[in-house]
């Protein structure tokens, strides 16, 4: 069984980070290829927030890529199956005027076909490009996915991140905060 990686319903709007381009374009992170860069990806939070509450989360959302806390990065760095599917790229965040390192951007390297297009309801985002990106009204996952993976992007909708049952259980066991 597979699951969509979704932001938690209790993730506060004020914790949405602004992605600051550092030369590594966000588009590159959607290509499912390793990126060679020495520059950390930078995120900024404009609003004043409680750092204690903010830092209690393990997964963060932004106007660009998803990134994770140093705690979760440390937990996942020993999971070879995960590291086969995801490259962890250094990230720096700015909160309340202070800079913090140790965060990691998830550069997902796997692309799998996982949406049952016959059972799903969708339309092309651009009528003139019917084979291009789709807007889904109802998404149904395939039931017969035999591919072994931890985390991947959907071939049918590149922005959609899916996880395996084993990774879901890992997140539950380690009380990962920020996703449903």
Tab-separated table of C-alpha atoms in Angstrom:
chain	number	residue	atom	x	y	z
A	1	UNK	CA	0.000	0.000	0.000
A	2	UNK	CA	1.160	3.541	-0.706
A	3	UNK	CA	0.275	6.858	0.876
A	4	UNK	CA	0.371	10.487	-0.159
A	5	UNK	CA	2.776	12.615	1.870
A	6	UNK	CA	0.457	15.339	3.128
A	7	UNK	CA	0.887	18.333	5.344
A	8	UNK	CA	-0.689	17.896	8.762
A	9	UNK	CA	-3.992	19.628	9.312
A	10	UNK	CA	-2.445	21.161	12.447
A	11	UNK	CA	0.593	22.605	10.603
A	12	UNK	CA	0.198	26.372	11.146
A	13	UNK	CA	0.027	28.687	8.129
A	14	UNK	CA	2.556	30.974	9.796
A	15	UNK	CA	5.146	28.150	9.524
A	16	UNK	CA	5.198	28.220	5.701
A	17	UNK	CA	8.734	29.153	4.713
A	18	UNK	CA	9.756	31.278	1.768
A	19	UNK	CA	12.156	29.505	-0.574
A	20	UNK	CA	15.137	31.741	-1.370
A	21	UNK	CA	16.785	30.745	-4.638
A	22	UNK	CA	20.515	30.095	-4.244
A	23	UNK	CA	21.240	29.289	-7.869
A	24	UNK	CA	19.924	25.725	-7.528
A	25	UNK	CA	16.568	26.086	-9.164
A	26	UNK	CA	13.586	24.388	-7.541
A	27	UNK	CA	12.797	22.869	-10.944
A	28	UNK	CA	15.965	20.758	-10.657
A	29	UNK	CA	14.513	19.100	-7.553
A	30	UNK	CA	11.552	17.855	-9.609
A	31	UNK	CA	13.791	15.984	-12.056
A	32	UNK	CA	14.429	12.963	-9.788
A	33	UNK	CA	18.188	13.258	-10.317
A	34	UNK	CA	21.042	13.791	-7.876
A	35	UNK	CA	22.177	17.367	-7.552
A	36	UNK	CA	25.814	18.292	-7.030
A	37	UNK	CA	26.000	21.520	-5.068
A	38	UNK	CA	27.992	22.923	-2.214
A	39	UNK	CA	25.493	25.693	-1.568
A	40	UNK	CA	22.857	25.045	1.089
A	41	UNK	CA	19.309	25.780	0.017
A	42	UNK	CA	17.969	28.755	1.939
A	43	UNK	CA	14.535	29.272	3.484
A	44	UNK	CA	13.241	32.280	5.360
A	45	UNK	CA	10.316	32.696	7.719
A	46	UNK	CA	9.148	36.300	7.623
A	47	UNK	CA	6.759	36.198	10.571
A	48	UNK	CA	7.839	36.258	14.199
A	49	UNK	CA	7.057	32.847	15.694
A	50	UNK	CA	7.710	30.786	18.785
A	51	UNK	CA	10.940	28.978	17.944
A	52	UNK	CA	10.193	26.282	20.511
A	53	UNK	CA	6.886	25.420	18.797
A	54	UNK	CA	8.318	25.741	15.292
A	55	UNK	CA	11.295	23.512	16.066
A	56	UNK	CA	8.994	20.803	17.456
A	57	UNK	CA	8.065	19.944	13.850
A	58	UNK	CA	10.091	17.470	11.791
A	59	UNK	CA	8.835	18.286	8.299
A	60	UNK	CA	8.506	21.820	6.968
A	61	UNK	CA	6.682	23.211	3.979
A	62	UNK	CA	7.639	26.143	1.814
A	63	UNK	CA	7.013	27.977	-1.432
A	64	UNK	CA	9.652	25.592	-2.804
A	65	UNK	CA	10.769	22.126	-1.729
A	66	UNK	CA	9.890	20.199	1.409
A	67	UNK	CA	12.648	20.075	4.024
A	68	UNK	CA	13.191	18.220	7.277
A	69	UNK	CA	14.543	18.876	10.757
A	70	UNK	CA	18.018	17.865	11.923
A	71	UNK	CA	16.342	15.246	14.181
A	72	UNK	CA	14.550	13.556	11.284
A	73	UNK	CA	17.598	13.878	9.018
A	74	UNK	CA	19.643	12.073	11.666
A	75	UNK	CA	17.047	9.292	11.985
A	76	UNK	CA	16.778	8.822	8.214
A	77	UNK	CA	20.534	8.988	7.538
A	78	UNK	CA	20.924	5.412	8.787
A	79	UNK	CA	18.088	4.053	6.602
A	80	UNK	CA	19.806	2.787	3.426
A	81	UNK	CA	16.503	2.077	1.638
A	82	UNK	CA	15.448	5.683	2.192
A	83	UNK	CA	18.823	7.046	1.072
A	84	UNK	CA	18.545	4.999	-2.125
A	85	UNK	CA	15.358	6.936	-2.976
A	86	UNK	CA	16.139	10.385	-1.552
A	87	UNK	CA	19.158	12.668	-1.569
A	88	UNK	CA	19.417	14.886	1.506
A	89	UNK	CA	20.666	18.362	0.560
A	90	UNK	CA	21.887	20.862	3.149
A	91	UNK	CA	19.492	23.667	3.995
A	92	UNK	CA	19.748	26.761	6.116
A	93	UNK	CA	16.722	28.477	7.608
A	94	UNK	CA	16.273	31.987	8.937
A	95	UNK	CA	13.794	32.419	11.779
A	96	UNK	CA	13.306	35.587	13.828
A	97	UNK	CA	16.463	37.007	12.254
A	98	UNK	CA	18.655	34.042	13.303
A	99	UNK	CA	20.153	31.484	10.938
A	100	UNK	CA	20.024	27.726	11.650
A	101	UNK	CA	21.750	24.872	9.832
A	102	UNK	CA	21.388	21.101	9.950
A	103	UNK	CA	18.123	21.035	7.984
A	104	UNK	CA	17.864	18.920	4.838
A	105	UNK	CA	15.883	19.286	1.625
A	106	UNK	CA	14.335	16.084	0.281
A	107	UNK	CA	15.545	15.581	-3.296
A	108	UNK	CA	13.430	12.611	-4.322
A	109	UNK	CA	15.226	10.366	-6.807
A	110	UNK	CA	12.479	7.832	-7.556
A	111	UNK	CA	9.641	8.270	-10.033
A	112	UNK	CA	6.888	5.657	-10.066
A	113	UNK	CA	3.591	5.196	-11.839
A	114	UNK	CA	1.111	5.029	-8.977
A	115	UNK	CA	-2.166	6.720	-9.986
A	116	UNK	CA	-4.910	4.677	-11.624
A	117	UNK	CA	-5.853	7.098	-14.394
A	118	UNK	CA	-8.929	5.055	-15.345
A	119	UNK	CA	-10.447	5.388	-11.869
A	120	UNK	CA	-9.259	8.928	-11.126
A	121	UNK	CA	-11.058	12.113	-12.158
A	122	UNK	CA	-8.887	14.791	-13.726
A	123	UNK	CA	-8.509	17.357	-16.491
A	124	UNK	CA	-5.420	18.800	-18.179
A	125	UNK	CA	-4.301	22.037	-16.537
A	126	UNK	CA	-3.831	23.474	-20.039
A	127	UNK	CA	-6.439	22.513	-22.654
A	128	UNK	CA	-3.887	23.066	-25.410
A	129	UNK	CA	-1.531	20.544	-23.766
A	130	UNK	CA	-3.718	17.472	-23.059
A	131	UNK	CA	-0.756	15.229	-22.178
A	132	UNK	CA	0.718	17.810	-19.804
A	133	UNK	CA	0.159	18.289	-16.074
A	134	UNK	CA	-3.232	17.281	-14.731
A	135	UNK	CA	-5.574	18.763	-12.155
A	136	UNK	CA	-7.033	15.906	-10.111
A	137	UNK	CA	-10.505	16.081	-8.608
A	138	UNK	CA	-10.317	12.524	-7.315
A	139	UNK	CA	-7.104	10.532	-7.190
A	140	UNK	CA	-7.111	6.748	-6.910
A	141	UNK	CA	-3.852	4.909	-6.317
A	142	UNK	CA	-3.048	1.710	-8.189
A	143	UNK	CA	-3.458	-1.415	-6.074
A	144	UNK	CA	-0.875	-3.557	-7.850
A	145	UNK	CA	2.344	-1.591	-7.344
A	146	UNK	CA	5.139	-4.132	-6.969
A	147	UNK	CA	7.995	-1.653	-7.012
A	148	UNK	CA	9.977	-1.493	-3.772
A	149	UNK	CA	10.506	2.077	-2.604
A	150	UNK	CA	10.392	4.313	0.475
A	151	UNK	CA	9.581	7.686	-1.075
A	152	UNK	CA	8.919	8.669	-4.682
A	153	UNK	CA	7.325	11.221	-6.953
A	154	UNK	CA	4.283	10.233	-8.959
A	155	UNK	CA	4.911	9.831	-12.671
A	156	UNK	CA	1.370	11.070	-13.351
A	157	UNK	CA	1.645	14.159	-11.129
A	158	UNK	CA	5.274	15.141	-10.471
A	159	UNK	CA	4.433	17.348	-7.488
A	160	UNK	CA	2.801	14.437	-5.654
A	161	UNK	CA	5.074	12.666	-3.169
A	162	UNK	CA	4.157	9.134	-2.109
A	163	UNK	CA	5.574	6.958	0.639
A	164	UNK	CA	5.579	3.238	1.346
A	165	UNK	CA	3.897	1.484	4.238
A	166	UNK	CA	7.299	0.832	5.833
A	167	UNK	CA	8.221	4.535	5.755
A	168	UNK	CA	4.776	5.426	7.084
A	169	UNK	CA	5.342	3.046	10.011
A	170	UNK	CA	8.810	4.549	10.571
A	171	UNK	CA	7.240	8.024	10.769
A	172	UNK	CA	4.583	6.795	13.217
A	173	UNK	CA	7.104	4.940	15.399
A	174	UNK	CA	9.360	8.001	15.586
A	175	UNK	CA	6.467	10.414	16.164
A	176	UNK	CA	7.301	12.571	13.135
A	177	UNK	CA	5.406	15.829	13.460
A	178	UNK	CA	4.132	17.902	10.545
A	179	UNK	CA	2.509	15.338	8.230
A	180	UNK	CA	-0.634	13.264	8.006
